[in-house]
Backbone as a ProteinNet text record, in pm:
[ID]
protein_1_A
[PRIMARY]
MGNLLNNGFHLGEVVDFLGRSNLVEREFVLKMQAGLLAGHSLSGILEDLNFSKNVVTQVALVDFHGNLAETLRLIELNLRKNLKVRRKLVAVATYPLILLLFLVGIMLGLKNYLLPQLEGETNGAILLVNQFPLIFLSLIGFLLFLIGLSNWFFRRQSAISGARFLTKIPLVSNFVKLYLTAYFAREWGNLIAQGVDLRQICQLMENQRSRIFAEVGSKMSGELTAGLNFSETVQKRQIFTSELALMIEYGELKDKLGVELAIYADECWEQFFSKVDRAMQLIQPVIFIFVALMIVLLYAAMLLPIYSNMGKVI
[TERTIARY]
71.7	-13	87	189.8	280.9	339.1	381.1	462.6	338.3	224.3	104.5	92	57.3	49.5	141.7	298.9	386.5	388.8	325.3	323.6	202.4	119.4	11.5	-110.7	-130.8	-272.4	-348.4	-461	-546.4	-593.1	-635.4	-666.6	-777.3	-867.2	-964.7	-916.9	-810.8	-743.7	-667.4	-600.3	-504.9	-587.9	-712.4	-771.6	-836.9	-882.5	-922.4	-799.9	-692.5	-578.2	-546.6	-562.9	-522.6	-635	-758.2	-876.1	-854.9	-795.8	-777.8	-643.4	-536.2	-397.6	-406.2	-515.6	-532	-392.2	-350.4	-244.2	-284.9	-401.1	-479.7	-589.8	-647.3	-790	-872.8	-990.3	-1103.4	-1181.4	-1189	-1292.6	-1232.8	-1089.1	-1003.7	-1039.8	-1036.6	-1049.3	-1212.1	-1297.5	-1442.8	-1484.4	-1413.1	-1423	-1367.2	-1231	-1195.4	-1266.7	-1308.2	-1404.9	-1527	-1593.9	-1716	-1688.8	-1564.8	-1519.9	-1519.6	-1473.3	-1424.8	-1574.7	-1646.5	-1789.4	-1860.9	-1840	-1926.5	-1869	-1744.5	-1649.7	-1595	-1564	-1453.7	-1307.7	-1276.1	-1082.2	-1024.9	-923.7	-839.8	-779.1	-753.1	-713.5	-839.9	-955	-1083.3	-1096.3	-1091.5	-1099.4	-994	-870.7	-754.2	-794.5	-854.5	-903.9	-1003.8	-1111.2	-1201.1	-1138	-1021.4	-962.3	-892	-871.6	-796.8	-650.3	-609.4	-455.2	-439.7	-292.7	-260.2	-289.7	-289.2	-330.3	-193.7	-87.7	35.2	4.5	-27.8	-34.1	-147.1	-266.3	-376.3	-350.8	-282.8	-225	-164.4	-65.7	31.2	-31.3	-147.8	-214.5	-321.8	-369.9	-465.7	-403	-278.6	-209.7	-178.6	-184	-162.8	-264	-378.7	-484.4	-456.3	-318.5	-298.5	-144	-63.7	69.1	56.5	-40.2	-64.4	31	129.4	227.2	209.9	95.2	54.2	132.7	194.7	276.3	412	474.8	581.2	556	427.4	396.7	371.9	317.4	296.9	413.8	501.1	657.8	713.6	710.3	788.4	717.1	585.1	521.2	534.4	545.7	578.8	721.2	785	973.7	976.8	893.9	909.2	853.9	730.8	671.3	768	826.6	917.6	1031.4	1081.4	1184.9	1147.8	1006.5	955.7	920.8	866.8	858.3	990.4	1096.2	1230.5	1276.1	1242.1	1304.2	1218.2	1069.5	1012.2	1056.6	1077.5	1128.8	1277.7	1343	1500.5	1458.2	1368.3	1351.5	1319.2	1201.7	1151	1266	1335.8	1470.2	1554.6	1599.6	1680.9	1636.8	1496.2	1443.2	1405.9	1390.7	1315.9	1393	1523.8	1626.7	1645.6	1694.5	1698.3	1592.8	1468	1330.6	1315.3	1341.8	1327.6	1417.9	1564	1654.6	1595.6	1553.4	1509.5	1381.3	1303.2	1170	1217.5	1330	1390.9	1453.1	1523.8	1595.5	1474.7	1389.1	1252.4	1225.1	1185.6	1146.4	1257.2	1408.2	1493.2	1486.4	1469.8	1467.5	1358.5	1232.3	1134.7	1153.8	1197.7	1225.1	1320	1433.5	1505.2	1466.6	1383.6	1294.5	1225.6	1159.8	1055.7	1126.6	1248.6	1310.5	1452.1	1532.3	1656.5	1669.3	1600	1596.8	1552.5	1434.4	1408.3	1498.6	1580.5	1697.3	1821.6	1822.1	1923.1	1909.6	1822.9	1746.9	1864.4	1899.3	2001.8	2116.4	2117.9	2228.9	2181.9	2260.5	2226.7	2344.9	2332	2415.2	2325.8	2399	2311.7	2264.4	2326.8	2277.8	2150.8	2154.3	2023.9	1916	1944.8	1812.8	1794.6	1870.9	1821.7	1733.7	1773.4	1699.7	1561.9	1565.1	1457.8	1348.5	1400.6	1304	1295	1379.6	1368.3	1229.4	1156.9	1032.2	950.9	941.3	873.3	943.9	1057.8	1123.3	1081.4	1094.4	1070.1	920.4	823.2	670.5	655.3	718.3	710.2	760	883	937.6	840.7	781.7	673.1	560.2	498.3	400.3	440.7	558.9	618.7	614.9	664.4	677	534.9	432.4	301	225.4	248.7	196.9	279.8	408.4	451.7	413.3	391	312.8	170.9	100.6	-31	-16.7	60.3	64.8	120.1	215.1	266.3	141.8	42.8	-54.7	-142.4	-169.9	-268.8	-206.3	-74.9	-25.4	-17.6	21.3	32.8	-110.8	-205.4	-335	-382.9	-362	-415.3	-300.6	-194.2	-121.6	-172	-125.2	-135	-21.4	-33.6	77.2	213.6	206.6	334.2	403.9	307.9	367.6	450.8	362.4	409.1	544.6	549.1	684.4	786.9	749.5	870.8	914.6	824.5	855.2	953.9	939.9	1018.3	1156.8	1172.1	1293.4	1360.5	1330.8	1408.7	1468.4	1430.2	1459.8	1587.7	1713.6	1830.5	1833.1	1802.8	1802	1706.1	1607.4	1500.5	1509.2	1569.5	1575.1	1588.2	1694.8	1750.3	1640.7	1592.6	1498.1	1376	1314.6	1205.7	1224.2	1330	1361.1	1384.9	1449.5	1486.8	1370.4	1252.6	1135.9	1054.7	1037.4	937.2	996	1129.8	1187	1167.5	1199.9	1169.6	1050.8	950.8	793	756.9	775.3	737.8	794.3	934.1	1015.8	962.5	946.8	905.6	750.4	665.7	546.3	535.8	620.7	646.1	707.2	807.8	897.1	773.4	688.9	600	522	459.1	367.6	452.4	543.1	607.7	654.3	702.5	745.6	646.5	500.8	386.3	348.7	428.7	366.4	246.7	235	136.8	191.9	155.6	188.8	196.2	275.2	288.6	149.5	88.8	-37.9	-121.5	-134.4	-233.3	-183.2	-52	9.5	-38.9	-40.2	-69.7	-216.7	-286	-461.3	-467	-391.3	-419.7	-370.8	-277.5	-220.5	-314.8	-354.2	-476	-606.7	-629	-742.4	-687.7	-586.4	-539.1	-572.3	-589.8	-597.1	-505.3	-377.4	-269.5	-261	-268.1	-300.6	-159.1	-28.9	71.6	77.2	51.7	52.6	-42.5	-188.1	-251.9	-208.9	-161.4	-133.2	-7.7	87.8	197.6	150.9	40.6	-0.5	-86.2	-139.6	-213.4	-112.6	-15.2	75.4	155.4	205.2	268.2	205.4	43.9	-33.1	-30.1	-49.4	-35.6	83.4	190.7	326	332.5	295	311.6	232.7	125.9	19.6	82.2	173.4	244.6	360.2	388.6	512.9	640.5	642	776.9	769.6	898.6	886.1	905.4	917.1	892.6	1029.2	1155.1	1249.7	1241.6	1193.7	1174.1	1080.3	958.4	850.2	899.8	977.9	1046.6	1139.1	1229.6	1316.8	1263.7	1157.5	1083	1021.7	1002.1	965.7	1096.4	1079.5	1199.2	1186.3	1079.6	1080.5	1145.2	1204.9	1267.8	1425.4	1512.9	1652.7	1681.8	1783.5	1839.9	1871.3	1913	1943.1	1848.4	1724.9	1597.2	1568.4	1595	1544.5	1707.8	1803.8	1904.7	1895.3	1846.9	1783.8	1706.2	1599.6	1489.2	1534.3	1644.5	1688.3	1791.5	1850.7	1916.8	1849.4	1735.5	1650.5	1587.3	1542.2	1488.5	1602	1713.9	1809.3	1830.9	1833	1870.8	1720.9	1615.7	1473.9	1436.7	1483.3	1464.1	1438.6	1344.8	1300.6	1255.7	1151.8	1074.7	1178.9	1283	1364.7	1476.9	1518.8	1616.8	1537.3	1408.6	1335.3	1327	1306.8	1292.3	1424.5	1515.3	1661	1681.3	1649.2	1704.7	1617.7	1472.2	1404.6	1443.7	1502.5	1573.4	1699.5	1757.2	1876.4	1842.7	1745.9	1682.4	1642.6	1555.9	1517.7	1632.7	1721.7	1841.1	1919.9	1904.1	1967.9	1901.8	1756.8	1673	1681.8	1666.6	1674.7	1816.2	1913	2052.6	2069.8	2038.7	2036.1	1948.8	1819.1	1725.2	1790.4	1853.6	1940.7	2067.4	2121.2	2225.6	2196.8	2053.2	2024.8	1963.2	1914.6	1882.7	1987.4	2108.2	2231.6	2278	2249.4	2283.5	2195.3	2063.1	1980.3	2021.2	2042.2	2081.2	2191.6	2305.8	2399.8	2392	2296.7	2244.8	2164.6	2070.5	1977.3	2080	2181.3	2246.2	2342.4	2401.8	2472.9	2395.4	2285.1	2165.9	2136.7	2111	2092.8	2215.4	2326.3	2465.7	2475.7	2451.8	2460.6	2375.2	2243.6	2159.4	2199.5	2252.1	2301.9	2431.4	2512.2	2634.6	2563.2	2466.6	2412.7	2344.9	2299.4	2220.3	2317.4	2433	2543.9	2597.1	2607.8	2667.3	2565.3	2422	2340.3	2334.6	2368.6	2391.9	2517.2	2620.1	2753.6	2800.6	2772.4	2827.1	2799.5	2657	2633.6	2700.1	2715	2796.7	2939.8	3011.1	3152.9	3159.5	3060.5	3046.3	3030.3	2958.7	2930	3058.9	3133.6	3268.2	3361.7	3354.7	3443.6	3435.7	3279.7	3240.3	3315.8	3286.5	3325.2	3476.5	3553.3	3715.5	3751.2
-100.5	-0.7	129.9	119.2	243.1	251.7	168.3	201.6	277	203.7	266.5	400.6	430.5	583.2	659.5	617.7	693.6	745.3	642.7	669.4	741.8	777	869.8	816	699.3	630.7	689.2	703.5	749.9	597.1	599.8	501.3	407.2	456.1	361.2	301	342.1	287.8	188.4	209.3	103	-8.1	2.3	-112.9	-186.1	-110.5	-177.5	-271.7	-191.4	-263.9	-418.1	-406.4	-506.3	-621.5	-585.2	-687.7	-736.3	-679.3	-727.9	-792.2	-796.4	-857.8	-967.6	-998.7	-1111.5	-1146.5	-1004.3	-1023.5	-1069.2	-1035.5	-1039	-1117.8	-1171.6	-1231.6	-1166	-1212.8	-1127.6	-1080	-1133.9	-1134.2	-978.7	-976.9	-878	-741.3	-760.8	-622.9	-591.1	-683	-653.7	-568.4	-614.6	-543.4	-396.2	-386.9	-257.1	-158.6	-209	-143.3	-84.6	-181.7	-147.5	-42.1	-42.5	68.7	192.6	208.3	323.2	374.1	292	339.8	403.1	336.7	387.4	520.7	559	660.1	646.7	525.1	504	525.6	566.9	606.8	472.5	480.4	352.4	302.8	373	299.2	216.8	294.5	203.1	65.2	88.8	-16.3	-130.1	-101.4	-208.4	-265.3	-179.4	-222	-330.2	-309.4	-414.4	-538.8	-525.4	-650.7	-706.8	-648.5	-718.3	-703.5	-580.9	-556.5	-504.1	-516.6	-506.6	-339.4	-317	-195.1	-92.9	-140.5	-63.7	-18	-106.9	-52.2	26.5	9.8	82.3	228.3	248.6	369.3	451.4	369.1	466.4	518.5	429.2	473.6	580	579.8	681.4	809.1	816.9	957.9	1006.8	904.6	989.8	1099.6	1079.4	1177	1321.9	1350.6	1436.2	1503	1378.9	1456.2	1412.4	1342.5	1338.8	1251.9	1175.8	1120.2	953.8	925	788	701.3	736.4	646	607.7	708.4	676.8	586.3	625.2	528.9	390.5	367.1	238.1	175.1	253	177.8	143.5	234.7	192.8	68.9	69.3	-19.3	-166.4	-160.4	-287	-327.7	-233.6	-274.1	-309.4	-280	-311.8	-479.6	-480.7	-620.6	-733.7	-684.2	-780.6	-821.6	-719.6	-744.4	-828.5	-800.2	-898.4	-1038.1	-1053.3	-1193.5	-1253.5	-1183.2	-1256.3	-1286.6	-1218.6	-1251.4	-1391.9	-1394.6	-1495.5	-1642.4	-1596.6	-1741	-1793.4	-1681.5	-1736.9	-1791.8	-1754.3	-1804	-1957.4	-1975.3	-2123.9	-2205.3	-2163.7	-2245.9	-2232	-2157.1	-2177.5	-2291	-2275.7	-2394.8	-2485.2	-2523.5	-2642.9	-2767.7	-2781.8	-2869.4	-2912.1	-2828.6	-2861.8	-2922.9	-2867.4	-2896.4	-3058.6	-3087.4	-3223.7	-3336.1	-3283.4	-3347.8	-3366.9	-3264.7	-3272.5	-3389.2	-3359.4	-3463.3	-3606	-3630.9	-3760.5	-3801.8	-3713.9	-3759.8	-3804.1	-3712.9	-3756.2	-3889.2	-3947	-4048.6	-4173	-4148.4	-4233.1	-4256.9	-4148.5	-4151.9	-4218.3	-4213.4	-4303.4	-4458.2	-4486.8	-4609.1	-4690.8	-4598.9	-4656.6	-4663.4	-4576.5	-4588.6	-4718	-4753.9	-4851.9	-5017	-5003.5	-5124.3	-5146.3	-5035.8	-5073.4	-5080.4	-4956	-4947.3	-5073.4	-5130.4	-5248	-5359.8	-5365.5	-5470.4	-5415	-5293.7	-5259.8	-5233.7	-5308.4	-5276.2	-5286.5	-5210.2	-5217.4	-5120.2	-5092.2	-4979.6	-4854.1	-4784.1	-4632.6	-4539.6	-4431.2	-4333.8	-4213.1	-4088.5	-3996.9	-3986.2	-4045.7	-4058	-4140.9	-4256.3	-4338.3	-4279.8	-4184.9	-4125.5	-4019.3	-3963.6	-3848.1	-3900.3	-4031.4	-4089.4	-4121.5	-4174.5	-4226.9	-4114.1	-3989.1	-3864.8	-3784.9	-3806	-3673.1	-3666.2	-3759.6	-3729.2	-3652.5	-3671.6	-3586.5	-3475.8	-3456.5	-3298.2	-3217	-3303.6	-3223.9	-3176.7	-3253.3	-3210.9	-3115.8	-3138.1	-3006.1	-2901.4	-2871.8	-2769.9	-2701.7	-2798.2	-2717.8	-2665.3	-2727.8	-2693.7	-2561.1	-2541.4	-2437.4	-2309.4	-2336.5	-2211.9	-2182	-2257.6	-2232.8	-2155.3	-2194.6	-2108.2	-1984.3	-1960.8	-1833.6	-1745.9	-1794.9	-1722.1	-1695.9	-1765.8	-1724	-1623.1	-1624.6	-1526.4	-1393.3	-1391.1	-1278.2	-1204.7	-1275.4	-1214.4	-1158.6	-1220.3	-1172.5	-1047.9	-1053.5	-928.5	-810.6	-828.6	-712	-643.6	-740.3	-692.8	-606.9	-631.8	-573.2	-432	-418	-319.4	-200.6	-75.8	9	-19.5	22.1	-11.7	39.3	162.5	229	148.5	97.9	14	-91.8	-165.5	-294.3	-259.6	-144.6	-140.1	-79.7	-19.5	13.7	-120.5	-195.8	-327.3	-401.7	-422.8	-468.8	-420.4	-283.2	-239.7	-245.1	-306.6	-321.6	-454.8	-538.6	-690.8	-705.6	-727.2	-694	-762.2	-861.6	-932.1	-859.2	-821.5	-744.8	-603.4	-547.6	-384.8	-319.3	-350.7	-276.1	-294.1	-403.2	-429.5	-347.5	-352	-274.8	-123.2	-97.2	69.5	109.3	32.4	63.1	51.4	-61.6	-71	54.8	86.7	192.4	327.5	352.3	470.1	491.6	384.5	408.7	426	350.6	358.3	508.1	564.5	705.5	801.3	791.9	892.8	892.3	796.2	799.1	874.5	833.1	904.4	1059.5	1086.8	1223.4	1315.1	1242	1300.3	1358.7	1239	1282	1372.4	1363.9	1514.3	1641.8	1646.6	1765.7	1824.8	1710.8	1787.5	1830.1	1788.5	1846.7	1974.7	2015.3	2142.1	2119.3	1997.4	1972.6	2002.2	2096.4	2137.8	2039.6	2042.8	1933.4	1898	1999.3	1979.7	1902.1	1930.4	1868.1	1706.4	1696.1	1564	1473.6	1518.6	1484.3	1440.7	1533.6	1499.3	1373.3	1397.5	1264.9	1136.9	1150	1025.9	968.7	1050.6	992.9	928.5	951.2	918.8	787.6	740.6	613.7	499.1	365.2	248.3	166.6	224.8	173.6	215.1	133.4	157.2	245.8	208.7	274.6	413.2	422.3	546.9	633.2	609.2	690.5	722.9	625.2	654.5	773	753.8	836.2	970.2	981.4	1102.2	1184.4	1100.9	1169.3	1196.5	1131.1	1174.9	1316.2	1306.7	1413	1547.5	1539.7	1658.9	1736.5	1630.7	1688.7	1762.8	1716	1782.3	1888.9	1900.6	2014.2	2114.8	2110.8	2208.5	2256.5	2157.2	2204.4	2300.5	2304.2	2393.6	2331.3	2199.5	2133.9	2127.6	2133.6	2127.4	1987.7	1958.6	1831.1	1729.8	1802.5	1706.4	1654.4	1747.6	1714.8	1614.2	1633.4	1521.9	1391.3	1374.3	1247.2	1193.3	1295.9	1243.9	1165.3	1207.2	1138.5	1010	979.8	830.2	744.9	656	552.7	449.2	457	332.5	372.2	493.2	527.8	553	541.9	545.9	676.7	684.6	825.9	917.7	876.3	960.6	1038.3	980	1054.7	1199.1	1216	1349.4	1461.6	1413.5	1478.9	1517	1398.3	1423.4	1537.1	1555	1626.9	1776.3	1779	1916.6	1980	1877.3	1905.8	1963.1	1884	1902.3	2047.1	2069.9	2207.1	2310.9	2312.7	2402.9	2433.2	2319	2326.2	2388.3	2356.2	2393.3	2308.1	2169.5	2053.4	1929.3	1966.9	1858.9	1719.1	1739.7	1651.9	1554	1634.7	1554.8	1453.3	1530.6	1471.7	1344.7	1330.7	1237.6	1135.3	1157.1	1054.5	989	1075.2	995.2	910.7	949.4	889.7	749.3	752.9	629.3	550.2	566.7	464.7	414.7	492.1	439.4	338.8	380.4	282.5	146.7	159.9	27.9	-55.3	12.6	-73	-118.3	-49.8	-115.4	-244.7	-205.6	-316.2	-456.8	-460.9	-552.9	-614	-549.7	-607.7	-686.9	-638.4	-697.2	-832	-824.1	-941.5	-1031.2	-1012	-1088.5	-1187	-1093.2	-1144.1	-1232.2	-1197	-1284.1	-1421.3	-1417.3	-1536.4	-1638.9	-1585.8	-1663.2	-1728.1	-1672.5	-1728.7	-1844.4	-1840	-1941.9	-2073.7	-2084.1	-2219.7	-2298.1	-2229.2	-2315.8	-2339	-2262	-2270.5	-2409.1	-2420	-2559.8	-2659.6	-2657.9	-2756.7	-2799.5	-2710.3	-2736.6	-2829.2	-2794.3	-2854.6	-3001.3	-3023.2	-3133.5	-3233.1	-3168.7	-3243.9	-3317.8	-3203.5	-3270.6	-3367.8	-3371.3	-3469.6	-3593.4	-3592.9	-3726.5	-3801.2	-3695.8	-3758.9	-3826.6	-3782.4	-3834.1	-3963.7	-3946.4	-4084	-4197.1	-4160.7	-4250.7	-4319.2	-4200.8	-4245.3	-4358.5	-4315.3	-4408.8	-4567.1	-4549.6	-4675.7	-4773.4	-4690.7	-4745.1	-4769.8	-4720.6	-4691.2	-4841.5	-4856.8	-5005.2	-5120.2	-5116.1	-5205.1	-5219.1	-5108.8	-5120	-5152.5	-5123.5	-5159.6	-5313.5	-5380.4	-5521.8	-5575	-5526	-5586.6	-5570.4	-5463.9	-5455.1	-5576	-5591.3	-5717.6	-5850.9	-5876.4	-6014.2	-6019.8	-5920.5	-5925.9	-5934.3
-9.6	-16.1	9.4	74.6	87.8	-72.4	-117.2	-244.3	-342.4	-345.5	-427.5	-389.4	-263.2	-216.9	-277.1	-260.1	-289.5	-439.9	-519.1	-677.6	-731.5	-628.7	-646.8	-657.7	-635.9	-602.5	-467.8	-483.3	-359.5	-286.1	-181	-92.8	-146.5	-219.6	-303.9	-423.1	-485.8	-593.6	-536.2	-447.2	-385.6	-327.3	-265.7	-227.9	-349.6	-462.7	-578.6	-646.4	-651	-692.2	-594.5	-487.3	-427.4	-437.1	-453.8	-497.5	-637.3	-738.1	-871.3	-881.3	-784	-797	-720.1	-634.5	-550.4	-454.5	-413.9	-322.5	-177.6	-154.8	-22.1	-47	62.5	63.6	12.7	-58.4	-102.1	-0.4	115.9	231.4	259.6	305.1	342.5	260.4	126.3	43.3	49.5	66.6	61.1	203.8	312.5	436.9	419.6	358.2	350.3	255.8	149.7	74.9	120.9	210.4	260.3	379.2	446.9	543.9	479.1	380.3	286.5	244.4	207.6	142.3	264.9	373.6	519.3	562.8	509.9	557.7	682.4	700.7	838.2	793.8	900.5	884.4	847	772.6	768	895.3	1005.5	1135.3	1190.4	1190	1212.5	1117	997.1	917.1	957.1	981.3	1022.1	1169.8	1256.6	1391.9	1354.9	1265.3	1248.4	1190.2	1116.8	1065.1	1166.8	1281.8	1381.1	1395.2	1337.4	1328.8	1477.5	1514.2	1637.7	1685.6	1832.8	1859.9	1818.7	1816.2	1795.4	1636.1	1555.2	1407	1388.5	1452.2	1453.3	1516.8	1619.8	1675.5	1595	1506.3	1423	1301.2	1255	1138.7	1168.7	1297.5	1358.8	1350.4	1383	1416.9	1264.9	1143.9	1016.7	989.8	1058.8	1030.6	1073.6	1163.3	1194.3	1148.2	1087.5	1035.7	905.3	824.2	698.8	626.2	679.9	618.2	605.7	542.1	542.6	485.4	341.2	270.4	357.1	426	493.8	615.8	685	812.4	765.1	650.8	609.6	588.2	528.8	460.4	603.7	708.7	830.6	904	908.6	958.4	899.2	744.1	690.4	724.6	720.8	761.6	903.9	994.6	1136.3	1147.1	1061.6	1059.9	1004.4	898.4	835.8	935.7	997.8	1081.6	1198.1	1264.5	1342.1	1308.7	1174	1147.6	1116.6	1080	1061.7	1194.4	1285.5	1417.9	1469.6	1436.2	1477.4	1399.3	1274.9	1194.3	1249.6	1277.5	1330.2	1478.9	1555	1693.4	1663.4	1575.7	1539.7	1497.2	1397.7	1348.5	1450.4	1527.9	1648.7	1760	1793.4	1885.9	1826.1	1695.8	1642.6	1675.7	1622.2	1623.4	1786.1	1869.2	2007.1	2076.3	2043.6	2106.2	2051.6	1925	1873	1963.2	1982.8	2069.4	2202	2257.9	2393.6	2409.4	2315	2324.6	2289.6	2186.8	2199.3	2298.4	2396.1	2523.8	2607.1	2631.8	2690.5	2681.6	2556.9	2505.6	2550.9	2537.1	2595.5	2729.2	2797	2943.5	2991.3	2932.4	2984.5	2961.6	2832	2792.4	2891	2929.4	3045.8	3163.7	3216.2	3315.4	3336.4	3222.7	3213.7	3200.8	3122.3	3081.1	3152.3	3167.2	3226.2	3383.3	3419.4	3564.7	3657.1	3597.7	3673.1	3681.7	3596.1	3587.8	3663.9	3722.1	3809.7	3946.4	4012.8	4128.2	4224.5	4330.1	4420.6	4369.6	4247	4223.6	4231.6	4287.8	4318.8	4285.5	4188.5	4168.7	4123.4	4099.6	4074.8	3940.9	3848.3	3693.2	3689.9	3772.2	3765.8	3836.9	3935.9	4017	3909.2	3824.8	3719	3637.2	3585.3	3475.6	3520.5	3650.3	3718	3734.5	3759.8	3801.6	3672.4	3583.3	3472	3421.4	3394.7	3337	3398.3	3534.4	3645.7	3645.9	3648.1	3663.8	3530.6	3414.6	3288.9	3296.5	3322.7	3309.1	3434.7	3553.6	3632.4	3608.6	3531.2	3475.9	3370.5	3284	3178.5	3277.8	3343.5	3444.5	3513.6	3573.1	3629.6	3540.6	3401.6	3297.4	3274.2	3262.8	3221.5	3337.8	3450.9	3561.3	3571.9	3532.1	3533.3	3409.4	3307.4	3206	3251.5	3292.1	3342.5	3453	3550.5	3661.5	3597.4	3500.9	3432.4	3374.7	3292.2	3213.6	3320.5	3435.9	3538.8	3586.1	3643.2	3689.8	3617.2	3486.9	3389.7	3355.1	3341	3320.9	3437.5	3562.4	3692.6	3697.8	3634.8	3643.5	3525.3	3556.1	3423	3327.3	3212.1	3110.8	3156.9	3199.9	3237.8	3349.2	3462.3	3557.6	3500.1	3421.7	3380.2	3285.1	3199.6	3139.7	3239.4	3337	3439.9	3505.5	3544.7	3597.6	3514.7	3366.3	3271.8	3264.1	3275.9	3277.5	3395.5	3497.1	3604	3610.6	3504	3489	3391	3446	3362.2	3225.5	3200.1	3091.9	2978	3038.6	2910.7	2920.9	3010.6	3035.5	2918.1	2840.8	2724.1	2588.7	2600.7	2482.2	2494.2	2619.1	2638.2	2612.3	2681	2658.5	2507.6	2442	2298.4	2206.7	2245.3	2178.9	2200.9	2325.9	2342.8	2296.2	2324.4	2276.8	2124.6	2057.5	1895	1863.5	1935.2	1898.1	1915.9	2046.7	2092.4	2009.3	1979.7	1913.5	1773.2	1700.6	1551.6	1541	1651.2	1634.7	1679.8	1776	1797.9	1695.4	1639.6	1513.1	1398	1378.5	1276.1	1295.4	1420.4	1444.1	1455	1529.2	1539.6	1404.6	1328.9	1197.2	1113.6	1129.8	1071.1	1150.3	1247.7	1309	1419.8	1459.3	1570.2	1705.3	1799.2	1939.8	2008.6	2133.7	2219.2	2313.5	2353.3	2390.4	2306.8	2177	2096.1	2079.7	2086.7	2066.5	2193.6	2296	2427	2431.6	2382.4	2345.6	2261.9	2145.7	2050.6	2142	2207.8	2276.6	2347.5	2416	2540.7	2449.1	2325.7	2254.7	2176.4	2182	2100.4	2163.2	2098.3	2141.6	2226.9	2192.3	2273	2399.6	2508.3	2644.5	2700.6	2677	2710.3	2637.3	2511.1	2453.5	2523.8	2549.3	2611.3	2757.3	2837.7	2950.6	2960.4	2881.5	2862.8	2825.2	2725.3	2703.7	2811.4	2895.6	2992.4	3115.8	3129.4	3231.5	3170.4	3070.4	2988.3	3011.8	2974.9	2964.8	3099.2	3208.6	3341.2	3365.2	3315.5	3367.1	3268.3	3157.9	3071.3	3122.6	3184.7	3238.8	3367.1	3447.6	3563.5	3541.9	3418.2	3401.8	3329.6	3323.1	3287.7	3139.1	3089.9	2929.3	2881.1	2748	2686.2	2740.1	2727.9	2767.9	2924.6	2999.6	3164.5	3172.8	3101.2	3127.7	3048.9	2930.9	2887.5	3016.2	3063.6	3151.5	3285	3296.2	3449	3393	3259.8	3221.4	3228.7	3323.3	3318.3	3229.9	3132.4	3050.5	2911.7	2900.1	2772.3	2813.6	2689.2	2730.8	2774	2834.8	2880.3	2771.8	2671.1	2557.2	2502.1	2514.2	2445	2490.4	2618.3	2679.4	2607.3	2588.4	2546.8	2420.5	2339.1	2176.2	2173.9	2261.4	2252.5	2273.2	2367.7	2393.2	2283.3	2217.5	2115	1980	1972.1	1860.2	1882.8	1985	2022.9	2010.5	2034.9	2010.5	1861.8	1773.5	1623.2	1561.9	1635.1	1584.4	1486	1481.1	1402.3	1481.1	1565.1	1688.6	1608.7	1521	1442.9	1362.2	1292.3	1213.1	1322.2	1397.8	1510.7	1577.7	1613.4	1669.3	1564.4	1445	1344.8	1317.2	1318.3	1322.1	1410.6	1549.3	1670.4	1659.3	1618.9	1619	1551.7	1415	1336.2	1380.6	1458.2	1534.8	1637.8	1713.9	1826.2	1761.2	1658.7	1574.7	1557.9	1482.8	1435.1	1554.4	1670.7	1792.4	1836.2	1849.1	1901.8	1829	1690.4	1609.4	1612.9	1641.3	1623.4	1781.2	1861.6	2003.1	1999.8	1939.2	1929.6	1846.4	1734.9	1665.2	1728	1794.2	1898.1	1994.1	2058.3	2157.9	2100.1	1981.5	1916.7	1877.6	1860.1	1824.9	1964.2	2076.4	2210.6	2252.9	2206.9	2249.1	2212.5	2105.1	2044.4	2125.1	2146.4	2198.5	2350	2406.2	2545.3	2546.3	2465.9	2456.2	2418.9	2319	2281.8	2405.7	2485.1	2599.5	2695.3	2719.3	2811.2	2780.1	2655.5	2597.3	2581	2559.8	2555.3	2699.9	2814.2	2931.5	2985	2929	2965.4	2902.4	2775.7	2716.8	2789.7	2815.8	2912.6	3014	3113.7	3225	3161.3	3067.1	3027.8	3002.1	2937.2	2912.1	3048.1	3134.6	3258.8	3357.4	3321.8	3386.7	3324.6	3200.9	3128.6	3150.3	3166.3	3183	3325.6	3429.6	3545.5	3602.7	3599.2	3680	3585.8	3441.7	3391.7	3439.5	3449.4	3509.1	3652.9	3716.8	3855.8	3873.4	3809	3795.3	3737.5	3648.6	3604.7	3717.1	3797.5	3917.6	4005.3	4033.4	4114.5	4085.2	3925.6	3877.9	3917.2	3847.1	3864.9	4008.4
[MASK]
++++++++++++++++++++++++++++++++++++++++++++++++++++++++++++++++++++++++++++++++++++++++++++++++++++++++++++++++++++++++++++++++++++++++++++++++++++++++++++++++++++++++++++++++++++++++++++++++++++++++++++++++++++++++++++++++++++++++++++++++++++++++++++++++++++++++++++++++++++++++++++++++++++++++++++++++++++++++++

């Protein structure tokens, strides 16, 4: 859509082209056409099509900064990067998980067929083989419990409180701060570049579907009314990188705040996806090391009793 809009097509023509090209499902196109005929905004149409709140919020802000083609291009770019990360995560995790499941099957077989023949033998490896299925299932149950507890916890908290909590966790702090900084800086940069003043921006933020976007807008609105400037209100938010407030001051001094925020947002996105890529490269070796340790213990469980019996014979 972004490419077609950049080439001079209006939104209705873009939707007609999507329908004729069969690039998307027919039902998808029909819903978009019905929404346009009914006078709905593009953000409202995308919300009806169950797009994520972040995408809907970014498109909704286009009504005020008017840069629809560039916004769609950036959304597409980020979605492609997210899809690439998900595919890499699946690729990284698939083979080790197959090995782990295969290992669990071997452990079950040993528990049912080998261990009954080794009654009276006791060593750490045999105990691990005997208890491994229970340990494995308990670990899965514990992880599912943690996921459910986390969902319950974050739903009871405000979006800002949840994000602040995540920024205090060492392993995920940088990821959260970079993501939120890039997300907010991009939208603020677009709006400021189009001449929208800060108070209007805060009002727009408060009316958006994204919880954290609306809550930050509400907080900033109150602080601006109390006499704080833009950089001071951002500095009070612990969910952003420390450099964001400095970039705002620098942009205000140069009278190019919108441009500077857009450039900084691009830099934050690059850092975010670079860190995610490095994290993906670390996950697979850790899983392989764990599987290798289990295989070593498995061999120990099989061979130690044999060597023990050989010693008795000798």
